[in-house]
Amino acid sequence: MAVKLQRPILVGGIGLSLLLWLLDSVQNSVAEFGGTAMLGIMAASLGVWLLKRPKSLAPQKQTIIPSPTKEVAQEAIATLTTTIDKLALEVEGINKSEKISNDISQLRQKVVTLTQELERQELSIVITGNQGVGKTALTEILKSQWMSANSQKIEITDITWLPEWITKNEHAQVNLLSPYDLILFVTTGDLIDSEFQALSKLTTFGQRFILVWNKQDLYLLDQKPQIIQKIKDTLSTINSEENLVGISARPNSIKVRKYQQDGSIQESIEQPLPEISGLTEKLNQLLEKEREKLVWATTRRKAEIVRLEAKNILNQIRRERAVPVIEQYQWIAAATAFANPVPALDLLATAAINAQLIVDLSAIYEQKISLEQGKQVAGTMAELMLKLGLVELSTKTLTTILKSNSITFVAGGGIQAVSAAYLTRVAGMSLVEYFATQTDSNSVNVEKLGKIIQSVFSKTQENNFLKSFVTQVISHILPQEKKLEAVSTVAE
């Protein structure tokens, strides 16, 4: 198959591969496969070194939640509007489905609703925590006593907290809690790890909460100060130690002895009154001083949720544009490696080809990556694949599949072609996932990219996928008269 090459980086990569092949042809020791493989590995390492540049990669920055002001909320709505406009512009030149048109209309309506919500007067409070901590009792008392005495519009509900909401799907957790202005997170003692992780995430999301230590009547008087201090020390790591309040929503019944005039003793079981004054006092202070801030913070979170919704739709459309580009480069990589008989040079050719692939994909995702930066990222990805053992593992797996096919196995470059195409595929799909989570940037987070590469690699290691992929590569690189026989053999 003839492949037209128009990119200078591709020509350079192929030229370097051919030069290394010429060096290999004059070596006496490379008659054996093992020696050739060693030379290939050395060449691949050289290619990685040539493609790499001194890194000035920006470290991953921690998310900083701005102070809740009306201006910050309006800015979040403006950012959401910009994302929706990008989405509308992205689909303008394509035959968009009725669903996408409806999605865009619904997103714009949500912008209108959020803008109106900036002036919302009613507050919403959610009471949450693990099972058995007293959420229901606290909800009932607040509704019957505190809300009835409060002139402001307040809505209170309770939800059972499930730790896996935070650890497994934090976006689902944000969606669940985003409508609420204030969270009363109920616990019965020192925080367990899942509770602390939950509060840490809530802080990151800009969610205001009060940690309510319930059932403190179960502890001795000299134990309470120690527990309070320990919880405050834990909360101090997320700058939230002032958010702790102790209560007894439904104290345990106590036995009371009364001495009668005749000298007898009468025993009875009495129910102490709830002790929630510290909590109601803090709630009153919040409503008086921070009611508007609570509303603005909630509006900002809701705007971010809708923005992510719009971004997901946008990324899906961009992914549909990116996949054909990846396929084009994987066939170029396959054709290049098929013409080169030196094993393991697939990584070298892949690194060279991936430089331009990175530039093209970054353009789809509106990232600012030049060709020189693309070379650096390509070198970094090649190095990551070597360090993670993905090159060796994929070569072994693909070789096992190809050994069942005598035509492709002995047709010089068959293994290299499939391996080069596969590594290009992994690199391209990894970049799609990486760019989908990035804002406009000209730097790359190596640690994050490495994790994504591992994840994509694992997903593509299924035997059915690999057999199908090998079949596709064969149909692109073998002469026409050998295609049917080769494809049939691999499928078996």
Short mmCIF file of C-alpha atoms in Angstrom, two decimals:
data_model
loop_
_atom_site.label_atom_id
_atom_site.label_comp_id
_atom_site.label_asym_id
_atom_site.label_seq_id
_atom_site.Cartn_x
_atom_site.Cartn_y
_atom_site.Cartn_z
CA MET A 1 0.00 0.00 0.00
CA ALA A 2 1.40 3.36 -1.01
CA VAL A 3 1.36 5.96 1.71
CA LYS A 4 1.82 9.63 0.87
CA LEU A 5 3.91 11.45 3.45
CA GLN A 6 3.62 15.21 3.67
CA ARG A 7 4.81 15.89 7.22
CA PRO A 8 8.53 16.65 7.67
CA ILE A 9 8.63 14.94 11.08
CA LEU A 10 7.39 11.72 9.48
CA VAL A 11 10.10 11.84 6.86
CA GLY A 12 12.71 12.45 9.55
CA GLY A 13 11.47 9.53 11.63
CA ILE A 14 11.42 7.16 8.67
CA GLY A 15 14.83 8.33 7.49
CA LEU A 16 16.31 7.65 10.91
CA SER A 17 14.72 4.21 10.93
CA LEU A 18 16.24 3.38 7.51
CA LEU A 19 19.67 4.60 8.63
CA LEU A 20 19.56 2.29 11.62
CA TRP A 21 18.50 -0.57 9.34
CA LEU A 22 21.57 0.03 7.16
CA LEU A 23 23.79 -0.07 10.24
CA ASP A 24 22.13 -3.31 11.23
CA SER A 25 22.75 -4.89 7.82
CA VAL A 26 26.53 -4.74 8.26
CA GLN A 27 26.58 -6.34 11.69
CA ASN A 28 27.57 -10.02 11.81
CA SER A 29 25.98 -10.51 15.18
CA VAL A 30 22.45 -9.66 14.14
CA ALA A 31 21.76 -12.79 12.19
CA GLU A 32 19.93 -14.14 15.19
CA PHE A 33 16.60 -12.62 16.19
CA GLY A 34 17.83 -11.83 19.68
CA GLY A 35 20.69 -9.70 18.43
CA THR A 36 18.43 -7.83 16.07
CA ALA A 37 15.95 -7.18 18.81
CA MET A 38 18.74 -5.76 20.96
CA LEU A 39 19.76 -3.39 18.18
CA GLY A 40 16.14 -2.37 17.76
CA ILE A 41 15.83 -1.56 21.43
CA MET A 42 19.00 0.52 21.30
CA ALA A 43 17.68 2.36 18.26
CA ALA A 44 14.35 3.00 19.95
CA SER A 45 16.13 4.43 22.97
CA LEU A 46 18.20 6.67 20.68
CA GLY A 47 15.02 7.87 18.99
CA VAL A 48 13.44 8.72 22.30
CA TRP A 49 16.54 10.68 23.33
CA LEU A 50 16.59 12.60 20.05
CA LEU A 51 12.93 13.49 20.25
CA LYS A 52 13.00 14.63 23.89
CA ARG A 53 13.73 18.18 24.97
CA PRO A 54 14.51 19.52 28.43
CA LYS A 55 11.18 19.54 30.21
CA SER A 56 9.56 22.51 31.85
CA LEU A 57 6.33 20.69 32.63
CA ALA A 58 3.97 22.54 34.93
CA PRO A 59 3.08 20.67 38.13
CA GLN A 60 -0.55 19.78 38.74
CA LYS A 61 -2.09 22.70 40.59
CA GLN A 62 -4.52 22.20 43.42
CA THR A 63 -8.02 23.48 42.85
CA ILE A 64 -8.58 26.77 44.64
CA ILE A 65 -12.24 27.59 45.28
CA PRO A 66 -12.80 31.37 45.14
CA SER A 67 -14.60 33.16 47.95
CA PRO A 68 -18.39 33.03 47.41
CA THR A 69 -19.37 36.39 45.93
CA LYS A 70 -22.00 37.33 43.42
CA GLU A 71 -19.28 38.25 40.93
CA VAL A 72 -17.69 34.79 41.22
CA ALA A 73 -21.06 33.14 40.62
CA GLN A 74 -21.67 35.38 37.60
CA GLU A 75 -18.23 34.50 36.26
CA ALA A 76 -19.04 30.80 36.57
CA ILE A 77 -22.26 31.37 34.60
CA ALA A 78 -20.27 33.30 31.98
CA THR A 79 -17.78 30.42 31.69
CA LEU A 80 -20.69 28.03 31.26
CA THR A 81 -22.11 30.23 28.50
CA THR A 82 -18.73 30.23 26.72
CA THR A 83 -18.60 26.42 26.83
CA ILE A 84 -22.13 26.18 25.39
CA ASP A 85 -21.17 28.64 22.65
CA LYS A 86 -18.13 26.48 21.80
CA LEU A 87 -20.37 23.45 21.63
CA ALA A 88 -22.83 25.22 19.33
CA LEU A 89 -19.96 26.41 17.11
CA GLU A 90 -18.42 22.93 17.03
CA VAL A 91 -21.58 21.34 15.64
CA GLU A 92 -22.44 24.22 13.32
CA GLY A 93 -20.68 22.72 10.34
CA ILE A 94 -21.86 19.15 10.81
CA ASN A 95 -25.19 17.42 10.48
CA LYS A 96 -26.13 17.64 14.13
CA SER A 97 -28.82 15.33 15.40
CA GLU A 98 -32.08 16.51 16.89
CA LYS A 99 -30.84 15.31 20.29
CA ILE A 100 -27.78 17.58 20.19
CA SER A 101 -29.96 20.54 19.19
CA ASN A 102 -32.27 19.81 22.11
CA ASP A 103 -29.30 19.41 24.46
CA ILE A 104 -27.96 22.83 23.50
CA SER A 105 -31.40 24.42 23.98
CA GLN A 106 -31.75 22.83 27.42
CA LEU A 107 -28.28 24.01 28.41
CA ARG A 108 -29.11 27.59 27.45
CA GLN A 109 -32.32 27.40 29.47
CA LYS A 110 -30.30 26.29 32.50
CA VAL A 111 -28.17 29.43 32.11
CA VAL A 112 -31.32 31.54 32.36
CA THR A 113 -32.45 29.63 35.46
CA LEU A 114 -29.06 30.01 37.15
CA THR A 115 -29.01 33.75 36.47
CA GLN A 116 -32.40 34.10 38.13
CA GLU A 117 -31.28 31.95 41.06
CA LEU A 118 -28.69 34.53 42.09
CA GLU A 119 -31.55 36.38 43.79
CA ARG A 120 -33.08 33.28 45.39
CA GLN A 121 -34.44 33.81 48.91
CA GLU A 122 -35.19 30.25 50.06
CA LEU A 123 -32.32 28.23 51.55
CA SER A 124 -31.97 24.47 51.30
CA ILE A 125 -30.24 22.41 53.99
CA VAL A 126 -29.42 18.70 53.79
CA ILE A 127 -28.62 16.50 56.78
CA THR A 128 -26.37 13.58 55.89
CA GLY A 129 -24.09 11.03 57.50
CA ASN A 130 -23.62 7.29 57.89
CA GLN A 131 -26.44 5.06 59.06
CA GLY A 132 -27.36 5.21 62.74
CA VAL A 133 -25.88 8.63 63.51
CA GLY A 134 -29.24 10.30 64.27
CA LYS A 135 -30.08 12.11 61.01
CA THR A 136 -33.81 11.47 61.25
CA ALA A 137 -34.03 12.62 64.86
CA LEU A 138 -32.11 15.80 64.10
CA THR A 139 -34.29 16.52 61.06
CA GLU A 140 -37.48 16.17 63.06
CA ILE A 141 -36.26 18.43 65.87
CA LEU A 142 -35.04 21.17 63.53
CA LYS A 143 -38.32 21.14 61.61
CA SER A 144 -40.50 21.15 64.71
CA GLN A 145 -38.52 23.63 66.81
CA TRP A 146 -36.01 25.72 64.89
CA MET A 147 -37.80 26.16 61.54
CA SER A 148 -41.10 27.05 63.16
CA ALA A 149 -39.40 29.87 65.04
CA ASN A 150 -37.49 31.14 62.01
CA SER A 151 -39.05 33.67 59.68
CA GLN A 152 -36.80 32.85 56.71
CA LYS A 153 -37.76 30.34 54.03
CA ILE A 154 -35.83 27.15 54.71
CA GLU A 155 -36.12 23.62 53.36
CA ILE A 156 -34.55 20.69 55.23
CA THR A 157 -34.12 17.13 54.02
CA ASP A 158 -31.93 14.18 55.05
CA ILE A 159 -29.91 11.72 52.95
CA THR A 160 -28.00 8.65 54.08
CA TRP A 161 -24.33 9.09 53.32
CA LEU A 162 -22.59 6.34 51.33
CA PRO A 163 -18.77 6.62 51.44
CA GLU A 164 -18.40 5.11 47.95
CA TRP A 165 -20.16 8.16 46.49
CA ILE A 166 -17.00 10.14 47.18
CA THR A 167 -14.33 7.51 46.57
CA LYS A 168 -15.78 6.03 43.37
CA ASN A 169 -17.66 8.80 41.66
CA GLU A 170 -17.02 12.28 42.94
CA HIS A 171 -18.92 13.90 40.06
CA ALA A 172 -22.06 11.98 41.07
CA GLN A 173 -21.53 13.25 44.61
CA VAL A 174 -21.30 16.85 43.40
CA ASN A 175 -24.50 16.40 41.41
CA LEU A 176 -26.22 15.00 44.51
CA LEU A 177 -25.14 17.79 46.87
CA SER A 178 -24.97 20.77 44.51
CA PRO A 179 -28.62 21.87 45.02
CA TYR A 180 -28.07 22.35 48.77
CA ASP A 181 -26.78 25.54 50.29
CA LEU A 182 -25.60 23.97 53.54
CA ILE A 183 -24.74 20.43 54.63
CA LEU A 184 -25.08 19.23 58.21
CA PHE A 185 -22.71 16.27 58.27
CA VAL A 186 -23.59 14.14 61.29
CA THR A 187 -21.12 11.86 63.08
CA THR A 188 -21.03 10.18 66.48
CA GLY A 189 -17.41 10.62 67.48
CA ASP A 190 -13.97 10.99 65.96
CA LEU A 191 -13.99 10.98 62.17
CA ILE A 192 -13.30 7.72 60.34
CA ASP A 193 -11.26 7.90 57.15
CA SER A 194 -14.22 7.77 54.74
CA GLU A 195 -15.92 10.65 56.59
CA PHE A 196 -12.75 12.77 56.52
CA GLN A 197 -12.27 12.08 52.80
CA ALA A 198 -15.87 13.14 52.23
CA LEU A 199 -15.40 16.43 54.06
CA SER A 200 -12.16 17.06 52.18
CA LYS A 201 -13.96 16.64 48.87
CA LEU A 202 -16.80 18.89 49.97
CA THR A 203 -14.26 21.57 50.87
CA THR A 204 -12.65 21.21 47.44
CA PHE A 205 -16.03 21.65 45.79
CA GLY A 206 -16.64 24.85 47.74
CA GLN A 207 -19.50 23.26 49.67
CA ARG A 208 -20.26 24.84 53.06
CA PHE A 209 -20.85 22.31 55.85
CA ILE A 210 -21.21 22.00 59.61
CA LEU A 211 -19.85 18.86 61.23
CA VAL A 212 -22.41 17.85 63.86
CA TRP A 213 -21.09 15.60 66.62
CA ASN A 214 -24.26 13.87 67.80
CA LYS A 215 -24.89 11.56 70.78
CA GLN A 216 -22.27 13.27 72.91
CA ASP A 217 -24.41 12.32 75.93
CA LEU A 218 -22.95 8.83 75.58
CA TYR A 219 -19.53 10.09 76.68
CA LEU A 220 -18.24 11.00 80.11
CA LEU A 221 -17.64 14.67 80.88
CA ASP A 222 -13.84 14.28 80.95
CA GLN A 223 -13.90 12.49 77.56
CA LYS A 224 -15.71 15.22 75.63
CA PRO A 225 -12.91 17.84 75.54
CA GLN A 226 -10.45 15.21 74.28
CA ILE A 227 -12.79 14.11 71.48
CA ILE A 228 -13.59 17.69 70.50
CA GLN A 229 -9.91 18.59 70.31
CA LYS A 230 -9.12 15.50 68.26
CA ILE A 231 -11.88 16.27 65.75
CA LYS A 232 -10.75 19.90 65.53
CA ASP A 233 -7.18 18.80 64.88
CA THR A 234 -8.42 16.61 62.03
CA LEU A 235 -10.56 19.40 60.57
CA SER A 236 -7.68 21.86 60.79
CA THR A 237 -5.97 20.03 57.92
CA ILE A 238 -8.75 21.26 55.65
CA ASN A 239 -9.16 24.63 57.42
CA SER A 240 -12.58 23.74 58.81
CA GLU A 241 -12.03 23.37 62.56
CA GLU A 242 -14.53 26.16 63.28
CA ASN A 243 -17.32 24.11 61.68
CA LEU A 244 -17.68 21.64 64.59
CA VAL A 245 -20.80 21.63 66.80
CA GLY A 246 -21.73 19.11 69.50
CA ILE A 247 -25.37 18.08 70.13
CA SER A 248 -27.59 15.37 71.58
CA ALA A 249 -30.59 15.16 69.27
CA ARG A 250 -32.24 12.30 71.11
CA PRO A 251 -30.46 11.60 74.41
CA ASN A 252 -30.72 8.15 75.94
CA SER A 253 -33.37 7.62 78.57
CA ILE A 254 -32.16 7.79 82.14
CA LYS A 255 -33.35 6.14 85.33
CA VAL A 256 -34.50 8.61 87.97
CA ARG A 257 -34.91 7.80 91.69
CA LYS A 258 -37.31 9.80 93.83
CA TYR A 259 -37.47 9.43 97.61
CA GLN A 260 -41.00 9.43 98.94
CA GLN A 261 -42.15 10.90 102.28
CA ASP A 262 -42.69 7.44 103.67
CA GLY A 263 -39.03 6.61 103.01
CA SER A 264 -39.61 4.48 99.96
CA ILE A 265 -37.83 4.96 96.65
CA GLN A 266 -39.74 5.35 93.41
CA GLU A 267 -37.84 4.72 90.15
CA SER A 268 -38.91 5.96 86.73
CA ILE A 269 -37.49 6.24 83.21
CA GLU A 270 -37.36 9.78 81.86
CA GLN A 271 -36.43 11.14 78.46
CA PRO A 272 -34.05 14.15 78.62
CA LEU A 273 -34.77 17.07 76.34
CA PRO A 274 -32.71 17.39 73.14
CA GLU A 275 -29.65 19.59 73.38
CA ILE A 276 -29.11 21.35 70.04
CA SER A 277 -28.70 24.95 71.17
CA GLY A 278 -25.11 25.15 69.87
CA LEU A 279 -26.25 24.07 66.42
CA THR A 280 -29.28 26.37 66.21
CA GLU A 281 -27.15 29.29 67.37
CA LYS A 282 -24.62 28.63 64.63
CA LEU A 283 -27.38 28.24 62.05
CA ASN A 284 -28.90 31.55 63.05
CA GLN A 285 -25.53 33.26 62.70
CA LEU A 286 -25.07 31.78 59.23
CA LEU A 287 -28.50 32.88 58.08
CA GLU A 288 -27.93 36.38 59.37
CA LYS A 289 -24.43 36.93 58.00
CA GLU A 290 -23.94 34.55 55.08
CA ARG A 291 -27.32 33.76 53.53
CA GLU A 292 -26.47 35.45 50.23
CA LYS A 293 -23.01 33.88 50.16
CA LEU A 294 -24.54 30.43 50.55
CA VAL A 295 -26.83 31.09 47.59
CA TRP A 296 -23.99 32.43 45.44
CA ALA A 297 -21.74 29.47 46.27
CA THR A 298 -24.51 27.02 45.35
CA THR A 299 -25.14 28.84 42.08
CA ARG A 300 -21.43 28.64 41.25
CA ARG A 301 -21.41 24.88 41.90
CA LYS A 302 -24.53 24.34 39.82
CA ALA A 303 -22.99 26.34 36.97
CA GLU A 304 -19.89 24.15 37.14
CA ILE A 305 -22.05 21.00 37.00
CA VAL A 306 -23.85 22.23 33.91
CA ARG A 307 -20.52 23.29 32.37
CA LEU A 308 -19.21 19.74 32.83
CA GLU A 309 -22.37 18.46 31.19
CA ALA A 310 -21.77 20.71 28.19
CA LYS A 311 -18.07 19.79 28.14
CA ASN A 312 -18.93 16.08 28.03
CA ILE A 313 -21.13 16.62 24.98
CA LEU A 314 -18.38 18.71 23.38
CA ASN A 315 -15.75 16.05 24.11
CA GLN A 316 -17.92 13.35 22.57
CA ILE A 317 -18.17 15.34 19.35
CA ARG A 318 -14.43 16.01 19.37
CA ARG A 319 -13.72 12.34 20.02
CA GLU A 320 -15.71 11.46 16.90
CA ARG A 321 -13.47 13.85 14.96
CA ALA A 322 -10.28 12.56 16.59
CA VAL A 323 -10.69 8.82 15.98
CA PRO A 324 -10.33 9.02 12.15
CA VAL A 325 -7.18 11.11 12.65
CA ILE A 326 -5.73 8.47 14.98
CA GLU A 327 -6.57 5.74 12.49
CA GLN A 328 -4.83 7.63 9.69
CA TYR A 329 -1.62 7.87 11.70
CA GLN A 330 -1.76 4.26 12.92
CA TRP A 331 -1.83 3.07 9.29
CA ILE A 332 1.11 5.36 8.47
CA ALA A 333 2.99 3.88 11.43
CA ALA A 334 2.15 0.35 10.27
CA ALA A 335 3.31 0.99 6.71
CA THR A 336 6.54 2.58 7.94
CA ALA A 337 7.38 -0.30 10.29
CA PHE A 338 6.40 -2.94 7.69
CA ALA A 339 9.04 -1.57 5.33
CA ASN A 340 11.70 -1.78 8.06
CA PRO A 341 12.98 -5.26 9.00
CA VAL A 342 14.54 -4.25 12.34
CA PRO A 343 12.37 -5.39 15.29
CA ALA A 344 11.52 -2.91 18.06
CA LEU A 345 12.00 0.10 15.78
CA ASP A 346 8.21 0.35 15.90
CA LEU A 347 8.61 2.45 19.03
CA LEU A 348 11.03 4.81 17.30
CA ALA A 349 8.79 5.25 14.27
CA THR A 350 5.78 5.62 16.55
CA ALA A 351 7.48 8.37 18.56
CA ALA A 352 8.30 10.28 15.39
CA ILE A 353 4.82 9.92 13.92
CA ASN A 354 3.14 10.69 17.24
CA ALA A 355 4.71 14.16 17.31
CA GLN A 356 2.52 15.30 14.43
CA LEU A 357 -0.42 13.29 15.77
CA ILE A 358 -0.16 15.22 19.03
CA VAL A 359 -0.25 18.54 17.16
CA ASP A 360 -3.30 17.50 15.13
CA LEU A 361 -5.21 16.20 18.15
CA SER A 362 -4.33 19.26 20.22
CA ALA A 363 -5.84 21.44 17.49
CA ILE A 364 -9.13 19.52 17.73
CA TYR A 365 -9.19 20.07 21.50
CA GLU A 366 -8.03 23.71 21.22
CA GLN A 367 -4.76 23.07 23.05
CA LYS A 368 -1.72 25.21 22.28
CA ILE A 369 0.93 22.64 21.36
CA SER A 370 3.49 23.41 18.66
CA LEU A 371 5.42 20.85 16.62
CA GLU A 372 8.50 21.28 18.82
CA GLN A 373 6.38 20.72 21.91
CA GLY A 374 4.78 17.77 20.13
CA LYS A 375 8.24 16.22 19.75
CA GLN A 376 8.85 16.63 23.47
CA VAL A 377 5.52 15.08 24.41
CA ALA A 378 6.07 12.24 21.92
CA GLY A 379 9.43 11.51 23.51
CA THR A 380 7.89 11.60 26.96
CA MET A 381 5.15 9.17 25.91
CA ALA A 382 7.68 6.81 24.34
CA GLU A 383 9.72 6.88 27.52
CA LEU A 384 6.62 6.21 29.62
CA MET A 385 5.70 3.22 27.47
CA LEU A 386 9.20 1.80 27.86
CA LYS A 387 9.29 2.33 31.63
CA LEU A 388 5.82 0.88 32.13
CA GLY A 389 6.75 -2.21 30.14
CA LEU A 390 3.93 -1.65 27.67
CA VAL A 391 6.15 -2.03 24.59
CA GLU A 392 7.47 -5.42 25.66
CA LEU A 393 4.08 -6.67 26.79
CA SER A 394 2.25 -5.58 23.65
CA THR A 395 4.94 -7.06 21.40
CA LYS A 396 4.69 -10.44 23.15
CA THR A 397 0.90 -10.47 22.97
CA LEU A 398 0.75 -9.45 19.31
CA THR A 399 3.52 -11.88 18.39
CA THR A 400 1.52 -14.74 19.92
CA ILE A 401 -1.47 -13.83 17.77
CA LEU A 402 0.63 -13.43 14.63
CA LYS A 403 2.54 -16.70 15.12
CA SER A 404 -0.63 -18.51 14.13
CA ASN A 405 -0.35 -16.79 10.76
CA SER A 406 2.71 -17.91 8.81
CA ILE A 407 2.22 -15.28 6.12
CA THR A 408 2.23 -12.24 8.39
CA PHE A 409 4.79 -13.68 10.80
CA VAL A 410 7.47 -14.26 8.17
CA ALA A 411 6.54 -11.38 5.88
CA GLY A 412 9.34 -9.09 7.03
CA GLY A 413 7.94 -6.33 9.18
CA GLY A 414 4.62 -7.98 10.01
CA ILE A 415 5.16 -7.94 13.75
CA GLN A 416 6.68 -4.47 13.68
CA ALA A 417 3.80 -3.11 11.61
CA VAL A 418 1.11 -4.39 13.96
CA SER A 419 3.06 -3.24 17.02
CA ALA A 420 3.67 0.25 15.60
CA ALA A 421 0.01 0.67 14.67
CA TYR A 422 -1.07 -0.57 18.09
CA LEU A 423 1.24 1.76 20.02
CA THR A 424 0.09 4.68 17.89
CA ARG A 425 -3.51 3.73 18.66
CA VAL A 426 -2.80 3.60 22.41
CA ALA A 427 -0.97 6.94 22.28
CA GLY A 428 -3.76 8.62 20.29
CA MET A 429 -6.62 7.39 22.48
CA SER A 430 -4.63 8.32 25.60
CA LEU A 431 -4.21 11.85 24.27
CA VAL A 432 -7.95 12.06 23.56
CA GLU A 433 -8.73 11.21 27.18
CA TYR A 434 -6.01 13.55 28.45
CA PHE A 435 -7.03 16.56 26.34
CA ALA A 436 -10.69 16.03 27.26
CA THR A 437 -9.86 16.85 30.89
CA GLN A 438 -7.56 19.78 30.21
CA THR A 439 -8.17 23.48 29.93
CA ASP A 440 -6.19 25.50 27.39
CA SER A 441 -2.56 24.68 28.14
CA ASN A 442 0.80 24.24 26.48
CA SER A 443 2.25 22.00 29.19
CA VAL A 444 1.72 18.31 29.97
CA ASN A 445 1.32 16.62 33.34
CA VAL A 446 3.51 13.53 32.92
CA GLU A 447 2.11 11.68 35.94
CA LYS A 448 -1.48 12.12 34.82
CA LEU A 449 -0.64 11.18 31.24
CA GLY A 450 1.16 8.03 32.42
CA LYS A 451 -1.90 6.87 34.36
CA ILE A 452 -4.13 7.45 31.35
CA ILE A 453 -1.77 5.50 29.08
CA GLN A 454 -1.85 2.56 31.50
CA SER A 455 -5.64 2.69 31.63
CA VAL A 456 -6.07 2.84 27.84
CA PHE A 457 -3.51 0.06 27.38
CA SER A 458 -5.41 -2.20 29.80
CA LYS A 459 -8.70 -1.58 27.99
CA THR A 460 -7.17 -2.59 24.64
CA GLN A 461 -5.58 -5.81 25.90
CA GLU A 462 -8.73 -7.86 25.44
CA ASN A 463 -8.04 -10.75 23.09
CA ASN A 464 -11.06 -10.09 20.84
CA PHE A 465 -10.01 -6.48 20.33
CA LEU A 466 -6.42 -7.44 19.51
CA LYS A 467 -7.46 -10.11 17.01
CA SER A 468 -9.77 -7.65 15.30
CA PHE A 469 -7.05 -4.99 15.31
CA VAL A 470 -4.48 -7.36 13.80
CA THR A 471 -6.96 -8.20 11.05
CA GLN A 472 -7.41 -4.51 10.26
CA VAL A 473 -3.65 -3.91 10.12
CA ILE A 474 -3.14 -6.87 7.79
CA SER A 475 -5.80 -5.56 5.41
CA HIS A 476 -3.88 -2.28 5.20
CA ILE A 477 -0.30 -3.50 4.75
CA LEU A 478 -0.30 -6.85 2.92
CA PRO A 479 -0.38 -7.12 -0.88
CA GLN A 480 -3.89 -7.72 -2.19
CA GLU A 481 -3.27 -11.38 -3.13
CA LYS A 482 -2.29 -12.28 0.46
CA LYS A 483 -4.94 -10.34 2.35
CA LEU A 484 -7.78 -12.87 2.28
CA GLU A 485 -5.64 -15.79 3.38
CA ALA A 486 -3.92 -13.82 6.15
CA VAL A 487 -7.13 -12.31 7.52
CA SER A 488 -8.81 -15.70 7.52
CA THR A 489 -5.92 -17.29 9.44
CA VAL A 490 -5.84 -14.60 12.14
CA ALA A 491 -9.61 -14.78 12.60
CA GLU A 492 -9.32 -18.49 13.34
#
